[in-house]
Short mmCIF file of C-alpha atoms in Angstrom, two decimals:
data_model
loop_
_atom_site.label_atom_id
_atom_site.label_comp_id
_atom_site.label_asym_id
_atom_site.label_seq_id
_atom_site.Cartn_x
_atom_site.Cartn_y
_atom_site.Cartn_z
CA MET N 1093 0.00 0.00 0.00
CA ARG N 1094 1.14 3.51 -0.73
CA PRO N 1095 -0.15 7.03 -0.05
CA ALA N 1096 -3.03 7.25 -2.52
CA LEU N 1097 -3.48 11.00 -2.42
CA ILE N 1098 -0.05 11.87 -3.82
CA LYS N 1099 -1.18 12.32 -7.46
CA GLU N 1100 -3.99 14.65 -6.37
CA VAL N 1101 -1.60 16.71 -4.26
CA ILE N 1102 0.87 17.14 -7.13
CA LYS N 1103 -1.96 18.20 -9.44
CA GLY N 1104 -3.21 20.57 -6.74
CA ILE N 1105 0.10 22.46 -6.63
CA PHE N 1106 -0.52 23.76 -10.17
CA ARG N 1107 -4.22 24.46 -9.66
CA LYS N 1108 -5.86 27.73 -8.62
CA PRO N 1109 -6.25 27.83 -4.82
CA ALA N 1110 -9.72 26.96 -3.53
CA THR N 1111 -9.52 29.56 -0.77
CA ILE N 1112 -11.26 32.87 -1.46
CA GLN N 1113 -9.16 35.77 -0.17
CA TYR N 1114 -12.25 37.26 1.42
CA PRO N 1115 -11.81 40.98 2.06
CA LYS N 1116 -9.93 41.40 -1.24
CA GLU N 1117 -12.16 39.05 -3.27
CA LYS N 1118 -15.92 38.91 -3.01
CA THR N 1119 -17.59 35.78 -1.69
CA LEU N 1120 -20.21 34.58 -4.15
CA ILE N 1121 -23.56 34.78 -2.38
CA GLU N 1122 -26.93 33.74 -3.73
CA PRO N 1123 -29.31 36.62 -4.53
CA ASP N 1124 -31.91 35.10 -2.20
CA PHE N 1125 -29.49 34.47 0.67
CA ARG N 1126 -31.10 35.35 3.99
CA GLY N 1127 -29.21 38.53 4.82
CA ARG N 1128 -30.02 41.86 6.48
CA GLN N 1129 -33.74 42.66 6.48
CA TYR N 1130 -35.64 45.74 7.62
CA ALA N 1131 -39.18 47.06 7.74
CA ASP N 1132 -40.57 49.35 5.05
CA LEU N 1133 -42.36 52.10 6.99
CA LYS N 1134 -44.66 52.83 4.04
CA LYS N 1135 -46.24 49.40 4.53
CA CYS N 1136 -45.75 48.70 8.25
CA ILE N 1137 -48.93 48.96 10.34
CA GLY N 1138 -47.19 48.62 13.70
CA CYS N 1139 -49.00 45.40 14.63
CA SER N 1140 -45.96 44.02 16.60
CA LEU N 1141 -46.52 40.47 15.28
CA CYS N 1142 -42.87 40.19 14.17
CA ALA N 1143 -41.68 41.22 17.64
CA VAL N 1144 -43.95 38.58 19.20
CA GLU N 1145 -42.88 35.83 16.83
CA CYS N 1146 -39.11 36.51 16.77
CA PRO N 1147 -37.40 33.41 18.23
CA ALA N 1148 -34.35 35.42 19.31
CA ASN N 1149 -36.25 38.38 20.83
CA ALA N 1150 -34.24 40.62 18.49
CA ILE N 1151 -37.11 42.94 17.56
CA THR N 1152 -38.37 45.80 19.70
CA MET N 1153 -41.22 48.12 18.75
CA VAL N 1154 -40.08 51.74 18.85
CA LYS N 1155 -42.00 54.99 18.42
CA ILE N 1156 -41.44 56.68 15.07
CA PRO N 1157 -39.99 60.22 15.58
CA ASP N 1158 -42.58 62.93 15.11
CA GLU N 1159 -40.99 64.51 12.04
CA TYR N 1160 -41.49 61.42 9.84
CA VAL N 1161 -44.53 60.86 7.62
CA VAL N 1162 -46.40 57.71 8.64
CA PRO N 1163 -49.32 56.10 6.76
CA LYS N 1164 -52.73 56.28 8.45
CA THR N 1165 -52.80 52.47 8.87
CA ASN N 1166 -50.03 52.78 11.46
CA ALA N 1167 -52.17 54.57 14.03
CA ARG N 1168 -49.88 53.87 17.01
CA ARG N 1169 -46.86 55.26 15.10
CA ILE N 1170 -44.53 52.41 16.10
CA TYR N 1171 -42.15 50.37 13.99
CA PRO N 1172 -39.93 47.30 14.51
CA VAL N 1173 -36.22 47.81 15.16
CA ILE N 1174 -34.08 44.70 14.64
CA ASN N 1175 -30.97 44.28 16.73
CA TYR N 1176 -28.68 42.56 14.22
CA PHE N 1177 -26.41 41.24 16.97
CA LYS N 1178 -29.33 39.20 18.31
CA CYS N 1179 -30.98 38.37 14.98
CA VAL N 1180 -30.54 34.77 13.77
CA PHE N 1181 -31.77 35.55 10.22
CA CYS N 1182 -34.50 32.92 10.20
CA TYR N 1183 -36.82 35.38 8.36
CA ARG N 1184 -39.78 34.47 10.53
CA CYS N 1185 -40.58 38.23 10.72
CA VAL N 1186 -40.56 38.43 6.93
CA THR N 1187 -42.95 35.52 6.42
CA VAL N 1188 -45.30 36.34 9.28
CA CYS N 1189 -45.82 40.03 8.40
CA PRO N 1190 -49.49 40.60 7.46
CA THR N 1191 -48.62 43.42 5.03
CA SER N 1192 -45.33 41.94 3.68
CA ALA N 1193 -43.61 45.11 4.86
CA TYR N 1194 -40.11 43.66 5.21
CA LEU N 1195 -37.46 44.45 2.63
CA VAL N 1196 -34.93 41.65 2.25
CA THR N 1197 -31.32 41.85 1.09
CA ASN N 1198 -28.49 39.34 0.80
CA GLU N 1199 -26.14 41.57 2.78
CA TYR N 1200 -24.12 39.36 5.13
CA ARG N 1201 -21.22 41.67 6.07
CA LEU N 1202 -22.56 42.82 9.42
CA ALA N 1203 -19.45 42.69 11.59
CA SER N 1204 -19.17 45.84 13.67
CA SER N 1205 -17.77 46.97 17.00
CA ALA N 1206 -20.63 49.37 17.66
CA PRO N 1207 -24.18 48.01 18.11
CA ILE N 1208 -26.09 47.94 14.83
CA ASP N 1209 -29.84 47.92 14.30
CA SER N 1210 -32.32 48.52 11.53
CA SER N 1211 -33.59 51.94 12.67
CA GLN N 1212 -31.63 54.01 10.13
CA LEU N 1213 -32.52 51.70 7.24
CA SER N 1214 -36.21 51.60 8.20
CA LEU N 1215 -36.47 55.36 8.69
CA SER N 1216 -34.83 55.93 5.29
CA THR N 1217 -37.84 54.23 3.63
CA THR N 1218 -40.11 57.11 4.60
CA SER N 1219 -39.72 60.88 4.30
CA LYS N 1220 -39.78 63.72 6.79
CA ALA N 1221 -42.83 65.95 6.94
CA GLY N 1222 -42.30 69.26 5.19
CA GLY N 1223 -39.06 68.05 3.67
CA ALA N 1224 -38.49 66.75 0.15
CA MET V 250 -15.43 -10.59 64.28
CA VAL V 251 -14.64 -11.96 60.85
CA GLU V 252 -11.03 -12.84 60.26
CA ALA V 253 -9.43 -11.55 57.07
CA THR V 254 -8.58 -14.33 54.63
CA HIS V 255 -7.55 -12.40 51.52
CA LEU V 256 -5.18 -9.56 50.87
CA ILE V 257 -6.35 -7.46 47.95
CA GLU V 258 -3.73 -5.58 45.97
CA ILE V 259 -4.75 -3.44 43.07
CA PRO V 260 -2.00 -2.67 40.54
CA LEU V 261 -1.22 0.93 39.75
CA THR V 262 -3.16 2.47 36.89
CA VAL V 263 -2.65 5.78 35.21
CA GLU V 264 -5.61 8.08 34.88
CA ILE V 265 -5.41 10.20 31.74
CA PRO V 266 -8.00 12.87 31.04
CA VAL V 267 -8.69 13.30 27.32
CA GLY V 268 -10.57 16.57 27.08
CA PRO V 269 -12.63 18.62 27.76
CA GLN V 270 -10.12 20.68 25.85
CA HIS V 271 -7.97 18.46 23.71
CA PRO V 272 -6.45 18.93 20.25
CA ALA V 273 -8.19 15.80 18.97
CA LEU V 274 -11.67 16.74 20.15
CA HIS V 275 -13.47 19.62 18.50
CA GLU V 276 -16.10 19.86 21.18
CA PRO V 277 -15.92 19.71 24.98
CA LEU V 278 -16.17 16.14 26.24
CA LEU V 279 -14.09 14.44 28.92
CA LEU V 280 -12.96 10.87 28.40
CA LYS V 281 -11.27 9.75 31.59
CA LEU V 282 -8.95 6.92 30.58
CA HIS V 283 -7.64 4.39 33.05
CA ALA V 284 -4.59 2.89 31.41
CA ASP V 285 -2.34 -0.03 32.18
CA GLY V 286 0.75 0.86 30.18
CA GLU V 287 -0.45 1.64 26.67
CA ARG V 288 -3.67 -0.33 27.03
CA VAL V 289 -6.94 1.27 28.05
CA ILE V 290 -8.61 -0.53 30.92
CA LYS V 291 -11.68 1.58 31.40
CA VAL V 292 -13.16 4.80 30.11
CA ASP V 293 -15.51 7.13 31.93
CA VAL V 294 -17.46 9.38 29.61
CA ILE V 295 -18.12 12.65 31.39
CA THR V 296 -20.32 15.25 29.75
CA GLY V 297 -21.91 18.47 30.89
CA TYR V 298 -19.53 21.13 29.61
CA ASN V 299 -21.90 22.44 26.99
CA HIS V 300 -25.34 22.33 28.57
CA ARG V 301 -27.73 24.98 27.26
CA GLY V 302 -31.15 23.91 28.52
CA ILE V 303 -32.89 23.93 25.14
CA GLU V 304 -35.73 21.66 26.29
CA LYS V 305 -36.61 24.15 29.01
CA LEU V 306 -36.28 27.02 26.56
CA ALA V 307 -38.73 25.24 24.27
CA GLU V 308 -41.32 25.13 27.05
CA LYS V 309 -41.02 28.88 27.56
CA ASN V 310 -41.53 29.77 23.89
CA THR V 311 -44.43 29.28 21.50
CA PHE V 312 -44.70 26.28 19.17
CA TYR V 313 -43.60 28.31 16.17
CA ARG V 314 -40.64 29.99 17.85
CA ASP V 315 -39.48 26.54 18.94
CA ILE V 316 -39.10 25.45 15.30
CA PHE V 317 -36.16 27.83 15.03
CA ILE V 318 -34.87 27.13 18.53
CA VAL V 319 -34.66 23.34 18.07
CA GLY V 320 -32.89 23.93 14.76
CA ARG V 321 -30.08 25.38 16.84
CA VAL V 322 -29.59 22.28 18.97
CA CYS V 323 -27.00 21.13 16.47
CA GLY V 324 -25.44 23.08 13.64
CA ILE V 325 -24.60 20.08 11.48
CA CYS V 326 -28.02 18.41 11.60
CA ASN V 327 -30.32 21.40 12.06
CA ALA V 328 -32.75 20.49 9.25
CA VAL V 329 -33.43 17.02 10.67
CA HIS V 330 -34.01 18.45 14.16
CA ALA V 331 -36.48 20.99 12.76
CA ASN V 332 -38.11 18.35 10.54
CA CYS V 333 -38.64 15.99 13.46
CA TYR V 334 -40.16 18.72 15.63
CA VAL V 335 -42.33 20.06 12.80
CA ARG V 336 -43.66 16.58 12.05
CA ALA V 337 -44.50 16.12 15.72
CA LEU V 338 -46.49 19.39 15.50
CA GLU V 339 -48.19 18.19 12.30
CA TYR V 340 -49.27 14.98 14.04
CA LEU V 341 -50.78 17.15 16.80
CA LEU V 342 -52.62 19.35 14.29
CA ASP V 343 -53.43 16.45 11.94
CA VAL V 344 -51.98 18.31 8.95
CA ASP V 345 -50.49 16.55 5.93
CA PRO V 346 -48.03 18.59 3.86
CA PRO V 347 -48.31 18.50 0.05
CA PRO V 348 -46.17 15.90 -1.81
CA ARG V 349 -43.83 18.54 -3.24
CA ALA V 350 -43.06 19.81 0.28
CA LYS V 351 -42.32 16.25 1.42
CA TYR V 352 -39.88 15.78 -1.45
CA LEU V 353 -38.17 19.12 -0.73
CA ARG V 354 -37.82 18.24 2.96
CA VAL V 355 -36.11 15.00 2.02
CA LEU V 356 -33.90 16.94 -0.39
CA ALA V 357 -32.75 19.29 2.39
CA MET V 358 -32.16 16.40 4.79
CA GLU V 359 -30.20 14.34 2.27
CA LEU V 360 -28.00 17.32 1.38
CA GLU V 361 -27.38 17.61 5.09
CA ARG V 362 -26.46 13.93 5.33
CA LEU V 363 -24.04 14.43 2.43
CA HIS V 364 -22.15 17.24 4.11
CA SER V 365 -22.33 15.69 7.58
CA HIS V 366 -20.83 12.38 6.44
CA MET V 367 -18.16 14.18 4.42
CA LEU V 368 -17.28 16.22 7.51
CA ILE V 369 -16.90 13.21 9.79
CA LEU V 370 -14.91 11.27 7.19
CA ALA V 371 -12.61 14.28 6.94
CA VAL V 372 -12.32 14.42 10.74
CA ASN V 373 -11.58 10.67 10.81
CA ALA V 374 -8.72 11.29 8.41
CA GLU V 375 -7.50 14.24 10.47
CA LEU V 376 -7.53 12.25 13.71
CA ALA V 377 -5.53 9.55 11.95
CA GLY V 378 -2.93 12.21 11.24
CA TYR V 379 -3.85 12.64 7.59
CA GLU V 380 -4.51 16.37 7.34
CA THR V 381 -4.09 16.59 3.58
CA LEU V 382 -7.09 14.31 3.07
CA PHE V 383 -8.99 16.39 5.64
CA MET V 384 -8.39 19.55 3.63
CA TYR V 385 -9.37 17.95 0.32
CA LEU V 386 -12.56 16.44 1.74
CA MET V 387 -13.52 19.73 3.38
CA LYS V 388 -12.96 21.56 0.10
CA ASP V 389 -15.43 19.31 -1.68
CA ARG V 390 -17.85 19.45 1.23
CA GLU V 391 -18.08 23.19 0.62
CA TYR V 392 -19.85 22.51 -2.71
CA VAL V 393 -22.59 20.67 -0.82
CA MET V 394 -22.90 23.65 1.52
CA LYS V 395 -23.39 25.80 -1.57
CA ALA V 396 -26.16 23.45 -2.75
CA LYS V 397 -27.79 23.86 0.63
CA GLU V 398 -27.49 27.62 0.35
CA ILE V 399 -29.18 27.50 -3.07
CA LEU V 400 -32.03 25.41 -1.68
CA THR V 401 -32.63 26.92 1.76
CA GLY V 402 -31.04 30.37 1.78
CA GLN V 403 -28.19 29.76 4.20
CA ARG V 404 -25.28 27.39 4.03
CA VAL V 405 -25.52 26.01 7.57
CA LEU V 406 -28.74 26.90 9.38
CA ALA V 407 -31.48 25.96 6.95
CA ASP V 408 -34.61 27.14 8.84
CA TYR V 409 -36.38 25.34 6.02
CA MET V 410 -39.17 23.43 7.76
CA MET V 411 -42.58 24.86 8.59
CA VAL V 412 -45.82 23.27 9.72
CA GLY V 413 -47.61 22.23 6.53
CA GLY V 414 -44.66 22.41 4.15
CA VAL V 415 -41.34 24.12 3.59
CA ARG V 416 -40.40 27.80 3.66
CA ARG V 417 -39.25 28.36 0.10
CA ASP V 418 -39.82 26.73 -3.28
CA ILE V 419 -37.27 25.63 -5.86
CA ASP V 420 -37.24 26.63 -9.54
CA GLU V 421 -35.72 24.98 -12.64
CA VAL V 422 -32.48 27.00 -12.48
CA LYS V 423 -31.84 26.03 -8.85
CA LYS V 424 -32.73 22.42 -9.63
CA SER V 425 -30.16 22.17 -12.41
CA ARG V 426 -27.49 23.88 -10.28
CA ILE V 427 -28.00 21.51 -7.34
CA LEU V 428 -28.01 18.53 -9.72
CA ASP V 429 -24.75 19.73 -11.23
CA ILE V 430 -23.13 20.15 -7.80
CA VAL V 431 -24.26 16.73 -6.57
CA GLN V 432 -22.97 15.00 -9.69
CA ARG V 433 -19.61 16.72 -9.27
CA VAL V 434 -19.44 15.84 -5.58
CA GLU V 435 -20.36 12.21 -6.28
CA GLU V 436 -17.37 11.86 -8.59
CA ARG V 437 -15.14 13.23 -5.85
CA VAL V 438 -16.69 10.91 -3.25
CA LYS V 439 -15.85 7.94 -5.51
CA TYR V 440 -12.26 9.12 -5.56
CA TYR V 441 -12.10 9.53 -1.76
CA HIS V 442 -13.65 6.09 -1.34
CA LYS V 443 -10.78 4.73 -3.39
CA VAL V 444 -8.32 6.68 -1.20
CA PHE V 445 -9.85 5.25 1.98
CA ARG V 446 -9.63 1.71 0.56
CA GLU V 447 -6.09 1.97 -0.74
CA ASP V 448 -4.25 4.38 1.50
CA ALA V 449 -1.72 2.99 3.96
CA THR V 450 -2.28 5.56 6.74
CA ILE V 451 -6.04 5.18 6.81
CA ASN V 452 -5.94 1.40 6.70
CA LYS V 453 -3.33 1.07 9.43
CA ARG V 454 -5.06 3.45 11.82
CA LEU V 455 -8.74 2.72 11.24
CA ARG V 456 -8.75 -1.05 10.83
CA ASP V 457 -9.51 -2.99 14.02
CA ALA V 458 -9.85 0.21 16.05
CA GLY V 459 -12.84 0.12 18.41
CA ARG V 460 -14.47 -3.04 17.14
CA ILE V 461 -18.10 -3.44 18.21
CA LYS V 462 -19.70 -6.84 17.70
CA GLN V 463 -23.26 -7.05 16.44
CA ALA V 464 -24.50 -8.41 19.77
CA ASP V 465 -22.89 -5.51 21.63
CA ALA V 466 -24.35 -2.95 19.25
CA LEU V 467 -27.79 -4.40 19.95
CA ALA V 468 -27.24 -4.79 23.70
CA TYR V 469 -26.07 -1.18 24.15
CA SER V 470 -28.79 0.04 21.73
CA LEU V 471 -26.41 1.89 19.45
CA VAL V 472 -28.02 3.67 16.50
CA GLY V 473 -27.16 5.06 13.10
CA PRO V 474 -23.97 4.34 11.13
CA VAL V 475 -22.33 2.94 14.28
CA ALA V 476 -24.94 0.17 14.51
CA ARG V 477 -25.02 -0.31 10.75
CA GLY V 478 -21.24 -0.68 10.75
CA SER V 479 -21.70 -3.64 13.08
CA GLY V 480 -24.21 -5.34 10.83
CA VAL V 481 -27.42 -4.13 12.50
CA LYS V 482 -29.88 -3.15 9.80
CA THR V 483 -31.51 -0.20 11.56
CA ASP V 484 -32.61 2.90 9.70
CA ALA V 485 -35.58 5.10 10.63
CA ARG V 486 -35.95 6.09 6.97
CA ALA V 487 -36.56 2.45 6.04
CA HIS V 488 -38.80 1.34 8.89
CA ASP V 489 -40.71 4.55 9.58
CA LYS V 490 -40.98 5.82 5.99
CA TYR V 491 -41.75 9.38 7.04
CA ASP V 492 -42.13 12.25 4.56
CA ALA V 493 -41.36 11.04 1.02
CA TYR V 494 -39.10 8.12 1.94
CA ASN V 495 -41.86 5.67 0.98
CA GLU V 496 -41.62 6.87 -2.64
CA ILE V 497 -37.89 7.49 -3.04
CA PRO V 498 -35.84 4.32 -3.60
CA PHE V 499 -32.76 3.77 -1.43
CA ASN V 500 -30.81 0.96 0.23
CA VAL V 501 -29.81 0.55 3.87
CA ILE V 502 -26.03 0.15 3.91
CA THR V 503 -24.51 -2.25 6.44
CA GLU V 504 -21.03 -3.59 7.10
CA ASP V 505 -20.30 -6.62 9.21
CA TYR V 506 -16.93 -6.15 10.85
CA GLY V 507 -17.80 -3.28 13.18
CA ASP V 508 -14.48 -1.43 13.45
CA SER V 509 -13.79 2.25 12.70
CA TYR V 510 -13.01 1.35 9.10
CA ALA V 511 -16.38 -0.41 8.65
CA ARG V 512 -18.16 2.66 10.02
CA ALA V 513 -16.30 4.85 7.52
CA MET V 514 -17.32 2.46 4.72
CA VAL V 515 -20.98 2.65 5.83
CA ARG V 516 -20.76 6.44 5.57
CA PHE V 517 -19.31 6.17 2.05
CA GLY V 518 -22.15 3.85 1.04
CA GLU V 519 -24.66 6.32 2.44
CA LEU V 520 -23.02 9.17 0.55
CA TYR V 521 -23.75 7.33 -2.72
CA GLU V 522 -27.31 6.58 -1.59
CA SER V 523 -27.90 10.22 -0.60
CA ALA V 524 -26.51 11.48 -3.91
CA ASN V 525 -28.80 9.07 -5.79
CA MET V 526 -31.78 10.20 -3.71
CA VAL V 527 -31.02 13.87 -4.42
CA LYS V 528 -30.85 13.08 -8.15
CA TYR V 529 -34.11 11.12 -7.98
CA ILE V 530 -35.89 13.96 -6.12
CA LEU V 531 -34.70 16.61 -8.56
CA THR V 532 -35.92 14.60 -11.57
CA HIS V 533 -39.20 13.36 -10.01
CA LEU V 534 -40.33 16.47 -8.10
CA PRO V 535 -44.17 16.61 -7.93
CA GLN V 536 -46.01 19.78 -8.91
CA GLY V 537 -47.90 22.00 -6.49
CA ASN V 538 -47.25 24.73 -3.95
CA PRO V 539 -45.08 23.51 -1.06
CA VAL V 540 -45.00 26.82 0.85
CA PRO V 541 -47.80 27.33 3.41
CA ASP V 542 -48.95 30.83 4.27
CA GLU V 543 -47.39 31.24 7.70
CA ARG V 544 -49.90 33.99 8.56
CA LYS V 545 -52.82 31.57 8.33
CA LEU V 546 -51.42 28.73 10.46
CA PRO V 547 -53.33 28.04 13.68
CA ARG V 548 -51.76 29.75 16.68
CA ARG V 549 -53.24 27.49 19.36
CA PHE V 550 -52.62 23.75 19.37
CA PRO V 551 -55.09 21.10 20.54
CA GLU V 552 -54.41 19.17 23.70
CA GLY V 553 -52.47 15.96 23.16
CA GLU V 554 -49.05 14.48 22.68
CA SER V 555 -47.08 13.30 19.70
CA TYR V 556 -43.88 11.51 18.92
CA ALA V 557 -41.80 11.76 15.75
CA ILE V 558 -38.75 9.83 14.57
CA VAL V 559 -36.19 10.93 12.01
CA GLU V 560 -32.96 9.38 10.78
CA ALA V 561 -30.36 12.06 11.44
CA PRO V 562 -26.88 11.64 9.90
CA ARG V 563 -25.80 10.24 13.28
CA GLY V 564 -28.74 7.89 13.80
CA GLU V 565 -32.25 7.80 15.09
CA LEU V 566 -33.45 11.14 16.50
CA THR V 567 -36.80 11.39 18.26
CA TYR V 568 -38.94 14.25 19.52
CA TYR V 569 -41.77 13.99 22.00
CA VAL V 570 -44.05 17.02 22.16
CA SER V 571 -46.77 17.33 24.75
CA SER V 572 -49.37 20.06 24.44
CA SER V 573 -51.82 21.08 27.14
CA GLY V 574 -53.81 23.23 24.71
CA GLY V 575 -52.53 26.73 24.12
CA ASP V 576 -49.71 28.33 22.21
CA LYS V 577 -46.79 26.83 24.16
CA PRO V 578 -45.77 23.17 24.47
CA TYR V 579 -46.06 21.61 27.93
CA ARG V 580 -42.97 19.49 27.34
CA VAL V 581 -40.49 18.88 24.53
CA LYS V 582 -38.25 15.84 24.93
CA ILE V 583 -35.32 15.40 22.57
CA ARG V 584 -33.53 12.08 22.32
CA THR V 585 -30.45 12.48 20.21
CA PRO V 586 -28.42 9.68 18.59
CA SER V 587 -25.10 11.04 19.89
CA LEU V 588 -26.17 10.57 23.49
CA ASN V 589 -26.76 6.87 22.86
CA ASN V 590 -23.67 6.38 20.79
CA ILE V 591 -21.15 8.22 22.95
CA VAL V 592 -22.29 7.44 26.47
CA ASN V 593 -23.13 3.79 25.80
CA SER V 594 -20.03 3.00 23.80
CA ALA V 595 -17.41 3.32 26.58
CA PHE V 596 -16.82 -0.44 26.27
CA ALA V 597 -15.43 0.00 22.76
CA TYR V 598 -12.28 1.74 24.03
CA VAL V 599 -11.33 -1.04 26.39
CA ASP V 600 -8.18 -3.00 25.50
CA GLN V 601 -7.31 -0.50 22.76
CA MET V 602 -4.18 1.64 22.60
CA ILE V 603 -4.31 5.14 24.10
CA ALA V 604 -3.43 6.65 20.71
CA ASP V 605 -6.48 5.00 19.14
CA VAL V 606 -8.97 6.62 21.53
CA PRO V 607 -9.51 9.82 19.47
CA ILE V 608 -9.93 7.70 16.33
CA ILE V 609 -12.57 5.52 17.95
CA LEU V 610 -14.40 8.55 19.32
CA GLY V 611 -14.21 10.20 15.89
CA SER V 612 -15.69 7.15 14.23
CA PHE V 613 -18.79 7.45 16.44
CA ASP V 614 -19.43 10.88 14.92
CA PRO V 615 -19.76 12.71 18.25
CA CYS V 616 -22.00 15.74 18.38
CA ILE V 617 -21.52 17.14 21.84
CA SER V 618 -23.98 19.98 21.54
CA CYS V 619 -26.68 17.40 20.72
CA MET V 620 -26.01 15.24 23.73
CA GLU V 621 -25.45 17.82 26.46
CA ARG V 622 -28.67 17.49 28.36
CA ALA V 623 -28.37 14.63 30.80
CA VAL V 624 -26.53 13.92 34.04
CA ILE V 625 -24.60 10.66 33.67
CA THR V 626 -24.04 8.70 36.84
CA ASP V 627 -21.08 6.36 36.64
CA LEU V 628 -21.89 3.11 38.42
CA ARG V 629 -18.44 1.87 39.39
CA ARG V 630 -17.92 -1.84 39.81
CA GLY V 631 -17.43 -2.87 43.41
CA VAL V 632 -13.86 -4.01 43.91
CA LYS V 633 -14.15 -6.71 46.54
CA TYR V 634 -12.05 -9.56 45.23
CA GLN V 635 -8.80 -10.12 43.43
CA VAL V 636 -9.28 -10.10 39.67
CA PRO V 637 -7.04 -9.40 36.69
CA LEU V 638 -6.96 -5.70 35.98
CA LYS V 639 -8.46 -6.15 32.54
CA GLU V 640 -11.53 -7.78 34.01
CA LEU V 641 -12.08 -4.74 36.21
CA GLY V 642 -12.68 -2.71 33.10
CA GLY V 643 -15.24 -5.18 31.85
CA VAL V 644 -13.15 -7.14 29.34
CA LYS V 645 -14.16 -10.74 29.23
CA LYS V 646 -11.76 -12.89 27.32
#
């Protein structure tokens, strides 16, 4: 008996490396990869169902600041803020939403030293009253 | 007063702790070896370094939140955990998922078996000191992870199962991509099978290491590839025929000899079977909508209890769910295959060399995060009479 892998190893020396040099090269990610998601405030009705159903308790319902325009359906003026450090990206909030208000992306690069949540992204979906 | 008639002298043994942090073990588990020279006399399996209390957590959360919580019991076999729990919920609700959903569930679980078996074969090679083979196997395993990402949306945690179906459908493009990946991986698996059969390192280290006879495998109720490697034809897919396993053809692979090498060969046989099943599913997928509307599922469950069995990559996994009526389960009981295989198999190390212990443990496919949920009491044998040291450890020659 002899080492059987030797031919493969010699071939491998002349092949392109399998390792992706991540920060320099992009990792190929599927377009429907479960990445960062956030609520669209034009559709959200503030029903809190996503916060109730979240298995990781990552969603809290927060009051929308007064200067933002909110549709009449969201009478309580609250919206879900996802803490991405807690989120497990199961997309239960996306599938359980009665108005399909969640916007989904395949963004997976969420490493950060400061806490990150979805408030800025969600608020950017609506406009400020009086402003453009 | 009774006069003493015997003097009992017990020879010196060395107690060697392997783990909970050890280069050969990837997860925290303590194997306390009692060795006489290079020979292992007795092994105590001590667990409890990774306890997370998931069963209790499941009682505190609603039925639907638990689907995602039980998926996190084990990273490698998360789809089978979720499938088993979801089927237990379906038995409670008396719901039957559409045929397409059943096929897609089997597809996700067989992809998982593919990557799980490739992982443990790679780890077997690594523990035998063959890190080149480990790297090559792990490289090809990554293609299966990609197939899983195409199907479920994430490469490890699938979150694919839902009461009444699956959580996303598959289209023709995805089908052909997964088929292409599986065909490519199957070719590679054939090559690695050849390596395992012909290579000197693998054969010298794995053969005759941790032999379990068929009678022992039955007596200690071992499950999964460990039992099948000892010639016990046990497979929950074959005898329970859950989901679409009654329509998809496959064989139960067994080997007779029962050593680490036989267990590796069982896993290779199952890799071929899984690849064939994936190809069959992708060419015979029934039509229909497999995705239930999660907004319309019932929130409260009827009173009752249910029990579901699934064949995880490591063996038979069962879930018992008890509902007292309401939106939270009264009790969720998880019985994982690793708990059976690791705690009950301490006899397999006896009379082996110390250096073979990691190889034997590796061949059982240990999943510590699965099994960390029980307190194991070690019933030591009473030492009252003079016996050969080997007999103390339970070796009967």
